[in-house]
Amino acid sequence: MKVDLLTCLALAATGLVAMVTGGRSSNRRKHKEVFLGENSKFKFGGRIDYKLKRQDSTKTLLIKTEQLLRIEEHDFAMRPGFGGSAIPVGIDVQVESIDSISEVNMDFTMTLYLRHYWKDERLSFPSRTNQSRTFDSRLVKKIWVPDVFFVHSKRSFIHDTTMENIMLRVYPDGNILYSVRVTVTALCSMDFSSFPLDTQNCSLELESYAYNENDLMLYWKNGNDSLRTDEIVLSQFFIEHFHASSGLAFYSSTGWYNRLFINFILRRHIFFFMLQTYFPTMLMVVLSWVSFWIDRRAVPARVSLGITTVLTMSTIITGVSSSMPQVSYVKAVDIYLWTSFLFVFLSVIEYAAVNYCTTLEEMRKMKRGKIPSTFNASQAMAFDGCFHDNDIELTPFPRMAPTLTSDPLTPPPQNPAVRPTEGTRLRRQRSVRENVDLLVSNSYMIDSYSRLAFPLSYLLFNTIYWSLYS
């Protein structure tokens, strides 16, 4: 009896302890739930289920997307339809801007939206509303995309502000739109033979890097309408025409590839070069003609004017050459500048000839005439380096009466009443030496002829130049 009583008491005590312990644990869990509920309510402004908080909703959505597109079930390292016919990839381009055109580097920089269109049935998914799904660059890295690159590009990059400018749009039937915003600097082979009156033809070429025409077929999706442009304004060029074209490129080791061309024609604005090059050059040439109206004895004035114009022309030529590539042929601006430089240089040579002839003329007069005792040759030449007519008193030469023996080639005088019956009249022509002597004795005539010959020659040159290049 005593043993049974002790056993009952022990069992009762054990049950009581279990009840107390369970109550405390239940109270602790209840207090913990209340504590979490109050904190979440305070933090988010409303009551949420703390169990759902443990789950990452974006991760769940990504898993659902990958499951929907069955990305893990296929090998996207291979192109769609591998082993079959070439997959057609349509291209659509919208040119946003032409940022710069460099004549020195012979390249241009263009920003554009490049869009690819193809069909990959591996990414098809069921949809009741037939609506597409749009993704960013994170999903692009997990699927197959065309490996289009820019031929003859020097630099290129995809814009990444604030995120990478990449869009992927997948339709339920597997059609895909892949768009990127890219800036590319590409080569443009320019011909400067008519610079600055030139027109340049540049092109941006697109091609698949790994897949030849047997695996991938590039084409313009909407023909000529596949190339669209915004309103583009350039500082030195006017865009005459934008057009799209296509062709094939052959590589000896890999075969034929489809290639697409974005062609545009640039015509240079001439007004900038008229202000910076042509008008100053014309003014320097006209300024060099001023020396023809300055007295030939004013040596400092004419020499300084000639040297100034020559140095100015040299500066203009150097400035134009520094902003141009070092080409091995003559440009149109070179022809104009060097011809104008020749006119300026000839104006200096013209005065050297006038000064020399004037000196010879005065030396001959000194030898033929009588030099006064008060004449000082060093003082006469101190100012300008030549003798002066008014510094020397020369005796006039006596006028000689014509005689029968004065000139053996001159026919004798005839009686005006007697008319010759027959025969022709011969006129004596001057020899080269006599013409030179006549020019030396009348050196002022060189300036007189130059005042008319230089402007007419330069006008003729400008007429021919602008008719050929404009």
PDB file of C-alpha atoms in Angstrom, residues 72-279:
ATOM      1  CA  GLU A  72      18.075  24.975 -67.474  1.00  0.00           C
ATOM      2  CA  GLU A  73      16.717  22.383 -69.892  1.00  0.00           C
ATOM      3  CA  HIS A  74      18.679  23.583 -72.958  1.00  0.00           C
ATOM      4  CA  ASP A  75      22.257  24.272 -73.928  1.00  0.00           C
ATOM      5  CA  PHE A  76      22.253  27.926 -74.942  1.00  0.00           C
ATOM      6  CA  ALA A  77      25.887  27.775 -75.962  1.00  0.00           C
ATOM      7  CA  MET A  78      24.563  26.439 -79.291  1.00  0.00           C
ATOM      8  CA  ARG A  79      22.613  28.552 -81.739  1.00  0.00           C
ATOM      9  CA  PRO A  80      18.899  27.855 -82.337  1.00  0.00           C
ATOM     10  CA  GLY A  81      18.355  25.086 -84.834  1.00  0.00           C
ATOM     11  CA  PHE A  82      21.929  23.882 -84.655  1.00  0.00           C
ATOM     12  CA  GLY A  83      22.737  21.467 -87.475  1.00  0.00           C
ATOM     13  CA  GLY A  84      19.959  22.805 -89.683  1.00  0.00           C
ATOM     14  CA  SER A  85      19.631  25.786 -91.960  1.00  0.00           C
ATOM     15  CA  ALA A  86      21.023  29.211 -91.108  1.00  0.00           C
ATOM     16  CA  ILE A  87      19.070  31.171 -88.526  1.00  0.00           C
ATOM     17  CA  PRO A  88      17.801  34.507 -89.901  1.00  0.00           C
ATOM     18  CA  VAL A  89      18.636  37.517 -87.728  1.00  0.00           C
ATOM     19  CA  GLY A  90      16.993  40.815 -88.654  1.00  0.00           C
ATOM     20  CA  ILE A  91      18.730  44.089 -87.849  1.00  0.00           C
ATOM     21  CA  ASP A  92      17.131  47.453 -87.167  1.00  0.00           C
ATOM     22  CA  VAL A  93      19.214  50.572 -86.434  1.00  0.00           C
ATOM     23  CA  GLN A  94      18.253  54.010 -85.184  1.00  0.00           C
ATOM     24  CA  VAL A  95      21.102  56.522 -85.302  1.00  0.00           C
ATOM     25  CA  GLU A  96      20.906  58.845 -82.323  1.00  0.00           C
ATOM     26  CA  SER A  97      23.857  61.124 -83.099  1.00  0.00           C
ATOM     27  CA  ILE A  98      27.163  61.486 -84.896  1.00  0.00           C
ATOM     28  CA  ASP A  99      29.357  62.780 -82.106  1.00  0.00           C
ATOM     29  CA  SER A 100      32.545  63.696 -83.970  1.00  0.00           C
ATOM     30  CA  ILE A 101      34.338  63.398 -87.298  1.00  0.00           C
ATOM     31  CA  SER A 102      38.134  63.594 -87.274  1.00  0.00           C
ATOM     32  CA  GLU A 103      40.088  64.327 -90.444  1.00  0.00           C
ATOM     33  CA  VAL A 104      43.413  63.774 -88.705  1.00  0.00           C
ATOM     34  CA  ASN A 105      42.509  60.261 -87.465  1.00  0.00           C
ATOM     35  CA  MET A 106      40.185  59.527 -90.387  1.00  0.00           C
ATOM     36  CA  ASP A 107      37.367  58.207 -88.205  1.00  0.00           C
ATOM     37  CA  PHE A 108      33.917  59.083 -86.908  1.00  0.00           C
ATOM     38  CA  THR A 109      32.035  58.425 -83.669  1.00  0.00           C
ATOM     39  CA  MET A 110      28.379  57.403 -83.759  1.00  0.00           C
ATOM     40  CA  THR A 111      25.805  56.592 -81.069  1.00  0.00           C
ATOM     41  CA  LEU A 112      23.004  54.273 -82.141  1.00  0.00           C
ATOM     42  CA  TYR A 113      20.324  51.833 -81.020  1.00  0.00           C
ATOM     43  CA  LEU A 114      21.088  48.374 -82.421  1.00  0.00           C
ATOM     44  CA  ARG A 115      18.150  45.967 -82.415  1.00  0.00           C
ATOM     45  CA  HIS A 116      18.255  42.249 -83.271  1.00  0.00           C
ATOM     46  CA  TYR A 117      15.260  40.095 -84.193  1.00  0.00           C
ATOM     47  CA  TRP A 118      15.312  36.299 -84.290  1.00  0.00           C
ATOM     48  CA  LYS A 119      13.298  33.281 -83.168  1.00  0.00           C
ATOM     49  CA  ASP A 120      14.379  30.754 -80.562  1.00  0.00           C
ATOM     50  CA  GLU A 121      11.689  28.141 -79.912  1.00  0.00           C
ATOM     51  CA  ARG A 122      13.544  26.995 -76.841  1.00  0.00           C
ATOM     52  CA  LEU A 123      12.368  30.185 -75.084  1.00  0.00           C
ATOM     53  CA  SER A 124       8.689  29.877 -76.042  1.00  0.00           C
ATOM     54  CA  PHE A 125       6.236  29.774 -73.129  1.00  0.00           C
ATOM     55  CA  PRO A 126       2.482  29.381 -72.676  1.00  0.00           C
ATOM     56  CA  SER A 127       0.495  32.573 -72.257  1.00  0.00           C
ATOM     57  CA  ARG A 128      -3.245  33.183 -72.170  1.00  0.00           C
ATOM     58  CA  THR A 129      -2.944  36.898 -72.951  1.00  0.00           C
ATOM     59  CA  ASN A 130      -0.161  36.466 -75.583  1.00  0.00           C
ATOM     60  CA  GLN A 131       1.846  39.218 -73.930  1.00  0.00           C
ATOM     61  CA  SER A 132       5.628  39.447 -74.123  1.00  0.00           C
ATOM     62  CA  ARG A 133       7.999  39.597 -71.196  1.00  0.00           C
ATOM     63  CA  THR A 134      10.804  42.154 -70.965  1.00  0.00           C
ATOM     64  CA  PHE A 135      14.108  41.562 -69.191  1.00  0.00           C
ATOM     65  CA  ASP A 136      17.407  43.373 -68.708  1.00  0.00           C
ATOM     66  CA  SER A 137      21.041  42.350 -69.140  1.00  0.00           C
ATOM     67  CA  ARG A 138      20.992  39.793 -66.292  1.00  0.00           C
ATOM     68  CA  LEU A 139      18.995  37.301 -68.322  1.00  0.00           C
ATOM     69  CA  VAL A 140      20.872  38.040 -71.552  1.00  0.00           C
ATOM     70  CA  LYS A 141      23.970  36.341 -70.170  1.00  0.00           C
ATOM     71  CA  LYS A 142      22.096  33.053 -69.787  1.00  0.00           C
ATOM     72  CA  ILE A 143      20.714  32.674 -73.323  1.00  0.00           C
ATOM     73  CA  TRP A 144      22.069  32.695 -76.878  1.00  0.00           C
ATOM     74  CA  VAL A 145      22.339  36.088 -78.621  1.00  0.00           C
ATOM     75  CA  PRO A 146      23.873  36.952 -82.023  1.00  0.00           C
ATOM     76  CA  ASP A 147      27.561  37.913 -81.915  1.00  0.00           C
ATOM     77  CA  VAL A 148      27.312  40.987 -84.150  1.00  0.00           C
ATOM     78  CA  PHE A 149      30.370  43.253 -84.184  1.00  0.00           C
ATOM     79  CA  PHE A 150      31.421  46.436 -85.995  1.00  0.00           C
ATOM     80  CA  VAL A 151      33.963  45.958 -88.762  1.00  0.00           C
ATOM     81  CA  HIS A 152      36.875  48.458 -88.809  1.00  0.00           C
ATOM     82  CA  SER A 153      35.879  49.783 -85.379  1.00  0.00           C
ATOM     83  CA  LYS A 154      38.548  51.361 -83.201  1.00  0.00           C
ATOM     84  CA  ARG A 155      36.565  51.686 -79.972  1.00  0.00           C
ATOM     85  CA  SER A 156      33.047  50.769 -78.898  1.00  0.00           C
ATOM     86  CA  PHE A 157      31.126  50.408 -75.659  1.00  0.00           C
ATOM     87  CA  ILE A 158      27.607  49.797 -74.365  1.00  0.00           C
ATOM     88  CA  HIS A 159      26.234  52.593 -72.201  1.00  0.00           C
ATOM     89  CA  ASP A 160      25.820  51.624 -68.568  1.00  0.00           C
ATOM     90  CA  THR A 161      24.216  54.655 -66.887  1.00  0.00           C
ATOM     91  CA  THR A 162      22.350  54.035 -64.680  1.00  0.00           C
ATOM     92  CA  MET A 163      22.186  50.388 -65.712  1.00  0.00           C
ATOM     93  CA  GLU A 164      23.451  48.680 -68.829  1.00  0.00           C
ATOM     94  CA  ASN A 165      21.339  49.922 -71.728  1.00  0.00           C
ATOM     95  CA  ILE A 166      20.266  46.426 -72.791  1.00  0.00           C
ATOM     96  CA  MET A 167      16.726  45.195 -73.329  1.00  0.00           C
ATOM     97  CA  LEU A 168      15.529  41.656 -74.010  1.00  0.00           C
ATOM     98  CA  ARG A 169      11.904  41.051 -74.975  1.00  0.00           C
ATOM     99  CA  VAL A 170      10.636  37.483 -75.337  1.00  0.00           C
ATOM    100  CA  TYR A 171       7.291  36.661 -77.003  1.00  0.00           C
ATOM    101  CA  PRO A 172       5.256  33.507 -76.259  1.00  0.00           C
ATOM    102  CA  ASP A 173       5.989  31.996 -79.693  1.00  0.00           C
ATOM    103  CA  GLY A 174       9.770  32.324 -79.166  1.00  0.00           C
ATOM    104  CA  ASN A 175      10.371  35.539 -81.136  1.00  0.00           C
ATOM    105  CA  ILE A 176      13.001  37.705 -79.467  1.00  0.00           C
ATOM    106  CA  LEU A 177      13.888  41.394 -79.605  1.00  0.00           C
ATOM    107  CA  TYR A 178      17.352  42.255 -78.321  1.00  0.00           C
ATOM    108  CA  SER A 179      18.246  45.975 -78.198  1.00  0.00           C
ATOM    109  CA  VAL A 180      21.440  47.731 -77.073  1.00  0.00           C
ATOM    110  CA  ARG A 181      22.538  51.358 -77.024  1.00  0.00           C
ATOM    111  CA  VAL A 182      26.132  51.530 -78.182  1.00  0.00           C
ATOM    112  CA  THR A 183      28.710  54.157 -79.154  1.00  0.00           C
ATOM    113  CA  VAL A 184      31.282  53.139 -81.748  1.00  0.00           C
ATOM    114  CA  THR A 185      34.297  54.862 -83.302  1.00  0.00           C
ATOM    115  CA  ALA A 186      34.986  53.431 -86.755  1.00  0.00           C
ATOM    116  CA  LEU A 187      37.359  54.061 -89.629  1.00  0.00           C
ATOM    117  CA  CYS A 188      36.319  56.230 -92.569  1.00  0.00           C
ATOM    118  CA  SER A 189      38.682  56.308 -95.552  1.00  0.00           C
ATOM    119  CA  MET A 190      38.555  59.948 -96.615  1.00  0.00           C
ATOM    120  CA  ASP A 191      39.777  61.529 -99.831  1.00  0.00           C
ATOM    121  CA  PHE A 192      41.093  65.064 -99.294  1.00  0.00           C
ATOM    122  CA  SER A 193      42.007  65.875-102.884  1.00  0.00           C
ATOM    123  CA  SER A 194      39.132  68.400-102.986  1.00  0.00           C
ATOM    124  CA  PHE A 195      39.423  69.616 -99.377  1.00  0.00           C
ATOM    125  CA  PRO A 196      37.697  71.784 -98.144  1.00  0.00           C
ATOM    126  CA  LEU A 197      35.257  71.570-101.051  1.00  0.00           C
ATOM    127  CA  ASP A 198      34.968  67.820-100.595  1.00  0.00           C
ATOM    128  CA  THR A 199      32.245  65.238-100.054  1.00  0.00           C
ATOM    129  CA  GLN A 200      33.030  62.180 -97.934  1.00  0.00           C
ATOM    130  CA  ASN A 201      31.384  58.739 -98.094  1.00  0.00           C
ATOM    131  CA  CYS A 202      31.516  56.866 -94.782  1.00  0.00           C
ATOM    132  CA  SER A 203      29.968  53.595 -93.685  1.00  0.00           C
ATOM    133  CA  LEU A 204      29.503  51.564 -90.529  1.00  0.00           C
ATOM    134  CA  GLU A 205      29.661  47.822 -91.193  1.00  0.00           C
ATOM    135  CA  LEU A 206      28.029  45.051 -89.125  1.00  0.00           C
ATOM    136  CA  GLU A 207      28.898  41.385 -89.304  1.00  0.00           C
ATOM    137  CA  SER A 208      28.723  38.174 -87.268  1.00  0.00           C
ATOM    138  CA  TYR A 209      32.078  37.250 -85.814  1.00  0.00           C
ATOM    139  CA  ALA A 210      31.762  33.469 -85.392  1.00  0.00           C
ATOM    140  CA  TYR A 211      28.875  32.362 -87.623  1.00  0.00           C
ATOM    141  CA  ASN A 212      29.282  32.405 -91.389  1.00  0.00           C
ATOM    142  CA  GLU A 213      26.420  32.429 -93.898  1.00  0.00           C
ATOM    143  CA  ASN A 214      25.771  28.713 -93.351  1.00  0.00           C
ATOM    144  CA  ASP A 215      24.882  29.299 -89.679  1.00  0.00           C
ATOM    145  CA  LEU A 216      23.581  32.863 -89.475  1.00  0.00           C
ATOM    146  CA  MET A 217      21.958  35.106 -92.052  1.00  0.00           C
ATOM    147  CA  LEU A 218      22.019  38.840 -91.306  1.00  0.00           C
ATOM    148  CA  TYR A 219      19.498  41.004 -93.124  1.00  0.00           C
ATOM    149  CA  TRP A 220      17.781  44.370 -92.786  1.00  0.00           C
ATOM    150  CA  LYS A 221      14.437  43.620 -91.150  1.00  0.00           C
ATOM    151  CA  ASN A 222      12.419  46.280 -92.977  1.00  0.00           C
ATOM    152  CA  GLY A 223      14.637  46.934 -95.992  1.00  0.00           C
ATOM    153  CA  ASN A 224      15.576  50.589 -96.431  1.00  0.00           C
ATOM    154  CA  ASP A 225      13.185  51.529 -93.626  1.00  0.00           C
ATOM    155  CA  SER A 226      15.342  49.590 -91.168  1.00  0.00           C
ATOM    156  CA  LEU A 227      17.664  52.599 -90.859  1.00  0.00           C
ATOM    157  CA  ARG A 228      16.174  55.576 -89.062  1.00  0.00           C
ATOM    158  CA  THR A 229      17.873  58.733 -87.875  1.00  0.00           C
ATOM    159  CA  ASP A 230      17.078  61.541 -85.508  1.00  0.00           C
ATOM    160  CA  GLU A 231      17.660  65.146 -86.512  1.00  0.00           C
ATOM    161  CA  ILE A 232      21.444  65.333 -86.653  1.00  0.00           C
ATOM    162  CA  VAL A 233      23.263  68.682 -86.903  1.00  0.00           C
ATOM    163  CA  LEU A 234      27.037  68.797 -87.367  1.00  0.00           C
ATOM    164  CA  SER A 235      29.338  71.803 -87.119  1.00  0.00           C
ATOM    165  CA  GLN A 236      31.434  71.240 -90.256  1.00  0.00           C
ATOM    166  CA  PHE A 237      29.328  68.820 -92.303  1.00  0.00           C
ATOM    167  CA  PHE A 238      25.906  68.517 -93.799  1.00  0.00           C
ATOM    168  CA  ILE A 239      24.482  64.987 -94.005  1.00  0.00           C
ATOM    169  CA  GLU A 240      23.162  64.591 -97.512  1.00  0.00           C
ATOM    170  CA  HIS A 241      21.927  61.010 -97.418  1.00  0.00           C
ATOM    171  CA  PHE A 242      21.552  57.962 -95.155  1.00  0.00           C
ATOM    172  CA  HIS A 243      20.922  54.563 -96.723  1.00  0.00           C
ATOM    173  CA  ALA A 244      21.311  50.890 -95.855  1.00  0.00           C
ATOM    174  CA  SER A 245      22.889  48.180 -97.992  1.00  0.00           C
ATOM    175  CA  SER A 246      24.123  44.607 -97.625  1.00  0.00           C
ATOM    176  CA  GLY A 247      26.776  42.346 -99.067  1.00  0.00           C
ATOM    177  CA  LEU A 248      29.117  39.444 -98.449  1.00  0.00           C
ATOM    178  CA  ALA A 249      32.622  39.354 -96.995  1.00  0.00           C
ATOM    179  CA  PHE A 250      35.052  36.536 -97.655  1.00  0.00           C
ATOM    180  CA  TYR A 251      37.753  35.280 -95.332  1.00  0.00           C
ATOM    181  CA  SER A 252      40.142  32.656 -96.643  1.00  0.00           C
ATOM    182  CA  SER A 253      40.123  30.580 -93.457  1.00  0.00           C
ATOM    183  CA  THR A 254      36.449  30.710 -92.440  1.00  0.00           C
ATOM    184  CA  GLY A 255      34.403  31.423 -95.578  1.00  0.00           C
ATOM    185  CA  TRP A 256      31.661  33.903 -96.501  1.00  0.00           C
ATOM    186  CA  TYR A 257      29.867  36.145 -94.003  1.00  0.00           C
ATOM    187  CA  ASN A 258      26.822  38.379 -94.341  1.00  0.00           C
ATOM    188  CA  ARG A 259      27.672  42.041 -93.899  1.00  0.00           C
ATOM    189  CA  LEU A 260      25.369  45.030 -93.450  1.00  0.00           C
ATOM    190  CA  PHE A 261      26.331  48.624 -94.284  1.00  0.00           C
ATOM    191  CA  ILE A 262      25.121  51.914 -92.805  1.00  0.00           C
ATOM    192  CA  ASN A 263      26.159  54.407 -95.496  1.00  0.00           C
ATOM    193  CA  PHE A 264      26.010  58.189 -95.166  1.00  0.00           C
ATOM    194  CA  ILE A 265      27.325  61.019 -97.333  1.00  0.00           C
ATOM    195  CA  LEU A 266      28.878  64.103 -95.708  1.00  0.00           C
ATOM    196  CA  ARG A 267      29.287  67.421 -97.492  1.00  0.00           C
ATOM    197  CA  ARG A 268      31.568  69.942 -95.825  1.00  0.00           C
ATOM    198  CA  HIS A 269      30.417  73.453 -94.973  1.00  0.00           C
ATOM    199  CA  ILE A 270      32.681  75.895 -96.825  1.00  0.00           C
ATOM    200  CA  PHE A 271      31.766  79.054 -94.909  1.00  0.00           C
ATOM    201  CA  PHE A 272      34.120  78.279 -91.991  1.00  0.00           C
ATOM    202  CA  PHE A 273      37.085  77.867 -94.319  1.00  0.00           C
ATOM    203  CA  MET A 274      36.135  80.956 -96.269  1.00  0.00           C
ATOM    204  CA  LEU A 275      36.442  83.009 -93.084  1.00  0.00           C
ATOM    205  CA  GLN A 276      39.533  81.273 -91.738  1.00  0.00           C
ATOM    206  CA  THR A 277      41.559  80.576 -94.878  1.00  0.00           C
ATOM    207  CA  TYR A 278      40.344  81.957 -98.185  1.00  0.00           C
ATOM    208  CA  PHE A 279      39.401  85.534 -97.246  1.00  0.00           C
TER     209      PHE A 279
END
